Short mmCIF file of C-alpha atoms in Angstrom, two decimals:
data_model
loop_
_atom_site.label_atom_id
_atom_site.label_comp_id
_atom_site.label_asym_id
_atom_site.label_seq_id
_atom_site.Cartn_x
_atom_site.Cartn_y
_atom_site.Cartn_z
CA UNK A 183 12.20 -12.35 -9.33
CA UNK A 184 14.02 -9.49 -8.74
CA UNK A 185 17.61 -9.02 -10.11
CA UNK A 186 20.33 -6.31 -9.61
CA UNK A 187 23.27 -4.92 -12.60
CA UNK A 188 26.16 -3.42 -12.06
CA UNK A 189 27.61 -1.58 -15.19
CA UNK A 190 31.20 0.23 -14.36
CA UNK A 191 33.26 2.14 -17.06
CA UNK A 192 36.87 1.56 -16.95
CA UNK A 193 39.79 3.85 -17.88
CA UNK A 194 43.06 2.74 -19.65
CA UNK A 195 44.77 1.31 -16.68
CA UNK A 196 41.36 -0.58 -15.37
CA UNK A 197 40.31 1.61 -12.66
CA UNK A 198 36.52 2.68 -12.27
CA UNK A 199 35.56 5.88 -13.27
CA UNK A 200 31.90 5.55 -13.15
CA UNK A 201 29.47 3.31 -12.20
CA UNK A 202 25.64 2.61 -12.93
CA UNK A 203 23.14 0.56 -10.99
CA UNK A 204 20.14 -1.22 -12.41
CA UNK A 205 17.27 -2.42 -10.39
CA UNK A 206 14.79 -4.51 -12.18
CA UNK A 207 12.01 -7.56 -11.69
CA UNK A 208 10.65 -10.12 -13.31
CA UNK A 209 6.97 -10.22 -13.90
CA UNK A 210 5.32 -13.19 -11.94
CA UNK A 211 3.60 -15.81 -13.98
CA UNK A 212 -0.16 -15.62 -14.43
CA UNK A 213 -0.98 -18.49 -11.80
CA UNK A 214 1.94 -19.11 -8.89
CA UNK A 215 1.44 -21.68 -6.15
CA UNK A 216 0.37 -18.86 -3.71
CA UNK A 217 -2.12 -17.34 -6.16
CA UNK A 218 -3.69 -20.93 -6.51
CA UNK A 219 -4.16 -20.45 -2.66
CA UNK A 220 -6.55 -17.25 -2.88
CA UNK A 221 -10.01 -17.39 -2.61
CA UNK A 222 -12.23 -15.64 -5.41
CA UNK A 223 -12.75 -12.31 -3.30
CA UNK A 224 -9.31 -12.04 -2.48
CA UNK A 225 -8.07 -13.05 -6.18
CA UNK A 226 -11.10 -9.84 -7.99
CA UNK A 227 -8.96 -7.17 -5.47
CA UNK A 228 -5.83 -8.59 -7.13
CA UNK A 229 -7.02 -8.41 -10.68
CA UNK A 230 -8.37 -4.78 -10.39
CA UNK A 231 -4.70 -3.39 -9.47
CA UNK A 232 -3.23 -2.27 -12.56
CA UNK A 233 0.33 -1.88 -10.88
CA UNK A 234 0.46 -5.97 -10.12
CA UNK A 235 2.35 -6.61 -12.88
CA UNK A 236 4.08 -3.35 -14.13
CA UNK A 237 7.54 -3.57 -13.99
CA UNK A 238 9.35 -0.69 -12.70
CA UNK A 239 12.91 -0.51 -13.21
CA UNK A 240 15.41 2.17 -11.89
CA UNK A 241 18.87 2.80 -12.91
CA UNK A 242 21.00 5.26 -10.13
CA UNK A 243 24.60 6.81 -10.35
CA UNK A 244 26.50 9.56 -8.16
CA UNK A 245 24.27 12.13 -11.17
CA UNK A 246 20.96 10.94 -12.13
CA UNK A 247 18.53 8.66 -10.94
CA UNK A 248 15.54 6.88 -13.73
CA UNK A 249 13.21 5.39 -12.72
CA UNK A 250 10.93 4.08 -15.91
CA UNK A 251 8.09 2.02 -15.80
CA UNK A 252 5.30 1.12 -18.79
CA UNK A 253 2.43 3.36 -19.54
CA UNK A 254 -0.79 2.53 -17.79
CA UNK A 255 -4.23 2.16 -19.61
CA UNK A 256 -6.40 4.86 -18.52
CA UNK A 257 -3.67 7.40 -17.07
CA UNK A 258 -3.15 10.48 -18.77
CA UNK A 259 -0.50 12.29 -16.94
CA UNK A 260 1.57 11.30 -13.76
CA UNK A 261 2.50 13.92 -10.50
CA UNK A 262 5.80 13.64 -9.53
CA UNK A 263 7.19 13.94 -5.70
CA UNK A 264 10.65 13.69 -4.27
CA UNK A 265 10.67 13.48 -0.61
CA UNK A 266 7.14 14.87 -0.83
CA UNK A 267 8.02 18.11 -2.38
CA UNK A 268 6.56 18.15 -5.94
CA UNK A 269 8.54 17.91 -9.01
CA UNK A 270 7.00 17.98 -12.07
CA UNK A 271 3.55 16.90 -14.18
CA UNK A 272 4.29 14.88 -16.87
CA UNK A 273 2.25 12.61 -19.35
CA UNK A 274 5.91 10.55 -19.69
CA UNK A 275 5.65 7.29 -18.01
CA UNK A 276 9.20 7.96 -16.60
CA UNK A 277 11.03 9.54 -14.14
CA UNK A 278 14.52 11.12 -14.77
CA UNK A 279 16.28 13.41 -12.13
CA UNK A 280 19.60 15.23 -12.46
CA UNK A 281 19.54 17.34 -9.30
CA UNK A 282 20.52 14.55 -6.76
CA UNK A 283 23.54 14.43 -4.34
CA UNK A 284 25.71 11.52 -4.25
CA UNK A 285 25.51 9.13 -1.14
CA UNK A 286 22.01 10.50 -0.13
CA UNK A 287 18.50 9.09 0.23
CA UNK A 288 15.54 9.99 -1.82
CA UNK A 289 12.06 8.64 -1.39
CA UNK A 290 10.17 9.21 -5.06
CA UNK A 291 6.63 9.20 -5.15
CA UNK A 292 4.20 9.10 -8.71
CA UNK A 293 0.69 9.44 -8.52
CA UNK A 294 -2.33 9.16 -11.41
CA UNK A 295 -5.99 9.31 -11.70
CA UNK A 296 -7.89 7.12 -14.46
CA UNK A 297 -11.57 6.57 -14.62
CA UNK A 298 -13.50 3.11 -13.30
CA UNK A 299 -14.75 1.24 -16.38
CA UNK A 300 -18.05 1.66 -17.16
CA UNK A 301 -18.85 -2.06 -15.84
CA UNK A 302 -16.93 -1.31 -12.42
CA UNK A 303 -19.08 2.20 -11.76
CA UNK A 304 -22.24 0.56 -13.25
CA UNK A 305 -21.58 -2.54 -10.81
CA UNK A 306 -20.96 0.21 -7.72
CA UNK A 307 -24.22 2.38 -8.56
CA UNK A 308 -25.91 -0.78 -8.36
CA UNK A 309 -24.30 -2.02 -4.64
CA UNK A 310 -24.57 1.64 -3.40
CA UNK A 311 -28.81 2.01 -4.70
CA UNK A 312 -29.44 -1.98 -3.35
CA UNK A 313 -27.88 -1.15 0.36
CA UNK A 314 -29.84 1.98 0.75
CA UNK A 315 -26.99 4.13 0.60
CA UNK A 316 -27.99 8.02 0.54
CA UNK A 317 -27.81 8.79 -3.57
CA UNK A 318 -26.85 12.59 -2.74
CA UNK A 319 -23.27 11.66 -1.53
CA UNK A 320 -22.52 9.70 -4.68
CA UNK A 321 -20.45 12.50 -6.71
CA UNK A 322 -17.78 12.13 -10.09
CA UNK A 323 -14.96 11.30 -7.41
CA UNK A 324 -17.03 7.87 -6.76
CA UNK A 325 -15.41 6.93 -9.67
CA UNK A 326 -11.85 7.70 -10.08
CA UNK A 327 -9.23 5.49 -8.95
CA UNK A 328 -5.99 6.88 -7.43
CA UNK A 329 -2.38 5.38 -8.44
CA UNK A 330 0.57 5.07 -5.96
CA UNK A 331 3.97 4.37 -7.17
CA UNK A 332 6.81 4.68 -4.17
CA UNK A 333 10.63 3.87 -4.74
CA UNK A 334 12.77 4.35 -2.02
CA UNK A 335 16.46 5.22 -3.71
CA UNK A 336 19.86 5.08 -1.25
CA UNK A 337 22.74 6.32 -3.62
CA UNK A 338 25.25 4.86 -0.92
CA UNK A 339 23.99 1.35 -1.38
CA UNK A 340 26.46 1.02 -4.24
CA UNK A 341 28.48 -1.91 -2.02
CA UNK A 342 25.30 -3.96 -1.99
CA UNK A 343 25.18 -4.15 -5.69
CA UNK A 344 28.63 -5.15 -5.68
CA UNK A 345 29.52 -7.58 -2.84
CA UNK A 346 25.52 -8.80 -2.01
CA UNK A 347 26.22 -11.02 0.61
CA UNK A 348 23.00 -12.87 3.13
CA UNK A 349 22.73 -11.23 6.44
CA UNK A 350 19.93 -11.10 8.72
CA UNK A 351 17.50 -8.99 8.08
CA UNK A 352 13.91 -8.12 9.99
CA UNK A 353 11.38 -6.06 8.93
CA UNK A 354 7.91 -5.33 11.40
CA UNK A 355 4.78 -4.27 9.42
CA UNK A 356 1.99 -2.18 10.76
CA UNK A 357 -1.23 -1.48 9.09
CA UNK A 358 -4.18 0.24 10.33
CA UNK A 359 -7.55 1.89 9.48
CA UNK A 360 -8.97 5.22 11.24
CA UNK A 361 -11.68 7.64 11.27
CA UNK A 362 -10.30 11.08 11.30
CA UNK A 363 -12.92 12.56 13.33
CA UNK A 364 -14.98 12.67 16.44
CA UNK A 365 -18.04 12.16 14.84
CA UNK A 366 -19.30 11.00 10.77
CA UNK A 367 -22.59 10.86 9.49
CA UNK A 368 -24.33 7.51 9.27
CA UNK A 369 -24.97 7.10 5.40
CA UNK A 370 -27.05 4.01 5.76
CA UNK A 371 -30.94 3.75 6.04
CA UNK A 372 -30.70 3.26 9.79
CA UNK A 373 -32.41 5.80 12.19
CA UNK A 374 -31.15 4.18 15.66
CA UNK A 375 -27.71 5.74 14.68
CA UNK A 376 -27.48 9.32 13.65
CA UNK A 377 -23.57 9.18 14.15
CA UNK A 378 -21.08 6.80 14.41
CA UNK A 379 -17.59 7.43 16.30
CA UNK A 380 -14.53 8.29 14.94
CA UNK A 381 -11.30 8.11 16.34
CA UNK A 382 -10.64 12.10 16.77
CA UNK A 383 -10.61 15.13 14.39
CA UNK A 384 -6.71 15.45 15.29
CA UNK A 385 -5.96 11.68 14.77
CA UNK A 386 -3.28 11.97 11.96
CA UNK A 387 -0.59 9.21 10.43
CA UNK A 388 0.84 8.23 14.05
CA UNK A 389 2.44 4.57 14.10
CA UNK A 390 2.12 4.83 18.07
CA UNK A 391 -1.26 6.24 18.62
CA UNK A 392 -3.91 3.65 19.94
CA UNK A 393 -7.07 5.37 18.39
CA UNK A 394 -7.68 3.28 15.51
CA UNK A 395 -10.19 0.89 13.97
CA UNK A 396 -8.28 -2.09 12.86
CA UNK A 397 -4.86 -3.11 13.82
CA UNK A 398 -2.62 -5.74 11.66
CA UNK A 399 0.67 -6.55 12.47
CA UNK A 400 3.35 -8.85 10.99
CA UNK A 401 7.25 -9.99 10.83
CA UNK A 402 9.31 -10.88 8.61
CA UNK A 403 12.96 -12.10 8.76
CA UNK A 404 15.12 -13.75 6.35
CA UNK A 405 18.47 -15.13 6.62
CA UNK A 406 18.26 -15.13 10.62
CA UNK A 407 19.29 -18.63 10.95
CA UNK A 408 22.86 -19.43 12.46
CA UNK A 409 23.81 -20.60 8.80
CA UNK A 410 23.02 -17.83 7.29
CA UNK A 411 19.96 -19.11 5.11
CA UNK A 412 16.26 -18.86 6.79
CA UNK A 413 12.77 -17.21 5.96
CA UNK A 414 10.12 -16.80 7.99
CA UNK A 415 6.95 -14.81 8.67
CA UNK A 416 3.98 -14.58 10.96
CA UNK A 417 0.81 -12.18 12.47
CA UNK A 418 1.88 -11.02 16.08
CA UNK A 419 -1.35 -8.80 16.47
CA UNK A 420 -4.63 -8.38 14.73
CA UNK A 421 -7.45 -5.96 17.16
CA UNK A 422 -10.90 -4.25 15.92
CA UNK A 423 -11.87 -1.45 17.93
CA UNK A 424 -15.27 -1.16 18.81
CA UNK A 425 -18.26 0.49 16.94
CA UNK A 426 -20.38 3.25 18.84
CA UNK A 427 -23.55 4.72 17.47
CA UNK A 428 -24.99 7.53 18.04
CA UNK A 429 -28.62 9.65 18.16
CA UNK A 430 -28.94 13.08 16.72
CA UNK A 431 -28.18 14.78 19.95
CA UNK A 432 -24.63 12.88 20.05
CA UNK A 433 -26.07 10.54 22.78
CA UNK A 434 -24.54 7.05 23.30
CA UNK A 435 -27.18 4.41 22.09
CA UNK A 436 -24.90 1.39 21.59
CA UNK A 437 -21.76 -0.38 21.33
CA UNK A 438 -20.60 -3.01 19.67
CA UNK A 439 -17.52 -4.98 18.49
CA UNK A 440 -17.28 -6.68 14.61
CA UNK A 441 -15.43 -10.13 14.65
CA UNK A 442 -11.60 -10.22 13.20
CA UNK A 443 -12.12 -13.36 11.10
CA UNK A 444 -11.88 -11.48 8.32
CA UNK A 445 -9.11 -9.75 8.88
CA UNK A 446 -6.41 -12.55 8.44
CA UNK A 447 -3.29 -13.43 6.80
CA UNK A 448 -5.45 -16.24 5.84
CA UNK A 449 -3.00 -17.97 3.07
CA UNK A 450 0.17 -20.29 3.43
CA UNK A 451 2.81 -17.47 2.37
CA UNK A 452 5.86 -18.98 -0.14
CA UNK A 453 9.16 -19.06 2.16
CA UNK A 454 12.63 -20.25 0.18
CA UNK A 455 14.75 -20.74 3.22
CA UNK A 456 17.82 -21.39 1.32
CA UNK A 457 17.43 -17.99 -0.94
CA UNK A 458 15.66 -16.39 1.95
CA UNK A 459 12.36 -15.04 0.17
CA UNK A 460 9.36 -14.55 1.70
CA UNK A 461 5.91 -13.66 -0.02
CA UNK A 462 2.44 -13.78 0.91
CA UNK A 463 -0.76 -11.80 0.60
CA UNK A 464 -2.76 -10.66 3.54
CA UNK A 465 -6.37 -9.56 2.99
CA UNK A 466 -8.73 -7.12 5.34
CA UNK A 467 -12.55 -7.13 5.47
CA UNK A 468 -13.77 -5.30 8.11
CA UNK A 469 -17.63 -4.82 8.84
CA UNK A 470 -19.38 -2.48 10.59
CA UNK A 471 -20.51 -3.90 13.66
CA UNK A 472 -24.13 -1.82 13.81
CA UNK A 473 -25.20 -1.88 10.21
CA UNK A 474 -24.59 -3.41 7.32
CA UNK A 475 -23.13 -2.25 4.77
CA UNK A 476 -19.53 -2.53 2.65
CA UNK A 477 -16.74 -3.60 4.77
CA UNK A 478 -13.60 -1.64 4.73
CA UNK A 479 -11.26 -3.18 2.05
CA UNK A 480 -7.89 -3.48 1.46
CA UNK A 481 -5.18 -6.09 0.58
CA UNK A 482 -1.48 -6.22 0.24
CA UNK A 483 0.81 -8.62 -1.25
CA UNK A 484 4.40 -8.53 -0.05
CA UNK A 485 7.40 -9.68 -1.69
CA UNK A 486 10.76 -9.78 0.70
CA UNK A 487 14.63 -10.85 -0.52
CA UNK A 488 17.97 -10.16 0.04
CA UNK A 489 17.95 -6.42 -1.86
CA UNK A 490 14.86 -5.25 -0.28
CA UNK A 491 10.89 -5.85 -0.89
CA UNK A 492 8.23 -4.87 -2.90
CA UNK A 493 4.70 -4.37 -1.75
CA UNK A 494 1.43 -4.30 -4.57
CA UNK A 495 -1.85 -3.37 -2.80
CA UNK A 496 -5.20 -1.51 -2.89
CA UNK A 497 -7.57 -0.15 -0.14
CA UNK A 498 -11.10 2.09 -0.34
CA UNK A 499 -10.85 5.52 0.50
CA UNK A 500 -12.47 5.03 3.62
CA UNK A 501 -11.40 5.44 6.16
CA UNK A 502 -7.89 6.74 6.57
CA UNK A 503 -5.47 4.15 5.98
CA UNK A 504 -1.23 3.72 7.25
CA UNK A 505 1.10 1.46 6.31
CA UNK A 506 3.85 1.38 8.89
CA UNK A 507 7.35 -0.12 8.72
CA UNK A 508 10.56 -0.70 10.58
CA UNK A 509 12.98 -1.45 8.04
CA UNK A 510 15.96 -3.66 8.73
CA UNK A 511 18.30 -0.32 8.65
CA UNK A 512 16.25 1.45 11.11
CA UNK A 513 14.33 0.99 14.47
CA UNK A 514 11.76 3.26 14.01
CA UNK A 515 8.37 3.06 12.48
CA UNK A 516 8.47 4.68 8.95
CA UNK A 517 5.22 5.94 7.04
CA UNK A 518 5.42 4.11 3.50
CA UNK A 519 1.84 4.61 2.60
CA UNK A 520 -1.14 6.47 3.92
CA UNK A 521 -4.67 7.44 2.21
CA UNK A 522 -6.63 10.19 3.76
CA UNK A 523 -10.19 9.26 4.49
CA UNK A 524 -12.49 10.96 1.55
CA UNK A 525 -16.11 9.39 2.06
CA UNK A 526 -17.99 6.60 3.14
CA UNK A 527 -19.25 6.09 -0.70
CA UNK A 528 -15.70 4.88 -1.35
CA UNK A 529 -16.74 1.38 0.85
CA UNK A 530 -17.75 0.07 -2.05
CA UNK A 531 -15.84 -2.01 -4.30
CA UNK A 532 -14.35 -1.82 -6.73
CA UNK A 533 -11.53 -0.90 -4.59
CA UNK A 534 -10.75 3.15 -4.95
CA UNK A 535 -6.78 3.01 -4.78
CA UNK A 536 -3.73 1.18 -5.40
CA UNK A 537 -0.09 1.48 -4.59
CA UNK A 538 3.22 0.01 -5.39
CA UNK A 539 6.08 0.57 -2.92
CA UNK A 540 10.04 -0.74 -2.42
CA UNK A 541 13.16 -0.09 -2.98
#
């Protein structure tokens, strides 16, 4: 549950001469209604995300902006961005910066390293020698697991915190996976298919461009009704682009396209009409459609309300991944996540990195 403070100062004769705003949320219980929903597969993604259930406040004025969240098990130190340009390296789980301009937007991002337990990188040397997968590729990066932590931070939304009142608000959500090349290696024990296709060596985070692998896209809107209450949320496109293997010369030798029914927002989201909240989980398992092997992996569960969202995920390494989204203050696709394809080792689970964006 997410709640918002307002502390002002007040001179002698009342008036406001400054003004803090605190940003905070309520960890979820252990077991919700949606989470009884999940299946098991879906659930052991959830579990292996330590952000789930770190709470991460921030407090913002006209001078500073915090934003302070618990120490993670495993993490040493944390890399500090602000509007991509890096900050500072600091082994302080907190953020604390001075040099800000009142009535402007930041975008803060925080990123950490920690090591897979021995169980989880026992459990992937295992999957990785049982499918056949070439041991040479398996390096020390198998096993590290990357840490996302995006706030978005609008000094001028000091009248929200203030007056909140419902309005309608939309947002549109576009994910998708893509190989960042023309061509990749075939990793598996499979001598049909030297190659498989990729989706171009100058394919880069593009919300618009239609070289892809797998396309999921949803809406949500709360308070659209005429009386000002109303939640709602649905898919309006799921696609899988075809496979295409290749021989060592580069020659075609066959196509083929993997089913979608694993790529689904497969459980009965939570909508509060009256509060207008929506939350649900959507879950991505794409195979390849010439081999077998690990799907690509990734989840996200999504939390909307009247002061924003907040968005807990994880996805493998491979391949590249975007996270598009038109906000409700903007009609253009904005990048909130992306993770640049490494290697086709980091198919298999555990799942190689996990984020935590809103505002």
């Amino acid at each position: 549950m997410p709640y918002h403070y307002v502390i002002k100062a007040l001179d002698e004769e009342g008036e406001i001469i400054d003004q803090v705003n605190v940003k905070t949320m309520t960890l979820p219980k252990k077991k919700t209604e949606l989470m009884s929903k999940l299946s098991k597969g879906t659930l052991e993604k959830m579990q292996e995300n330590p952000l789930s259930n770190v709470q991460i406040d921030t407090v913002t004025s006209d001078k500073m902006i915090v934003i302070d969240w618990p120490d993670i098990d495993g993490v040493e130190t944390y890399r500090i961005y602000r509007d991509e340009e890096f900050l500072e390296e600091t082994n302080e789980s907190k953020v604390v910066d001075e040099q800000i301009n009142a009535g402007e937007k930041y975008v803060y991002k925080i990123v950490s390293k920690r090591l897979m337990s021995e169980d989880a990188k026992n459990a992937k040397l295992q999957e990785m020698k049982e499918s056949g997968f070439d041991q040479k590729l398996i390096n020390e990066d198998s096993f590290y697991q990357t840490l996302t932590i995006m706030r978005e931070i609008d000094l001028n939304d000091t009248e929200a915190f203030a007056n909140p009142k419902p309005a309608p608000k939309k947002w549109q959500l576009r994910y998708r996976t893509f190989i960042p090349e023309d061509y990749v290696p075939n990793p598996f024990p499979d001598y049909n298919y030297a190659y498989f296709g990729g989706d171009g060596k100058n394919r880069s985070f593009d919300a618009e461009d239609d070289r892809y692998r797998t396309h999921a896209e949803l809406r949500v809107c709360i308070f659209c009704s005429v009386d000002g209450t109303g939640a709602t949320v649905g898919i309006t496109k799921i696609d899988v682009h075809p496979t295409t293997g290749y021989d060592a010369n580069y020659k075609l030798v066959k196509v083929a396209t993997a089913s979608d029914r694993n790529i689904k927002f497969r459980y009965e989201p939570l909508v509060d009409t009256k509060k207008g909240e929506v939350e649900y989980v959507f879950d991505h398992a794409a195979p390849n459609a010439l081999v077998p092997g690990p799907d690509i992996d990734y989840y996200y569960h999504a939390k909307f309300f009247g002061g924003g969202y907040r968005i807990t995920g994880g996805n493998d390494f491979a391949p590249s991944h975007e996270f598009f989204i038109i906000t409700p203050s903007s009609n253009n696709w904005e990048l909130k996540y992306g993770s640049v394809h490494v290697d086709f080792n980091m198919l298999f689970p555990p799942l190689d990195n996990f984020f935590d964006i809103g505002n």
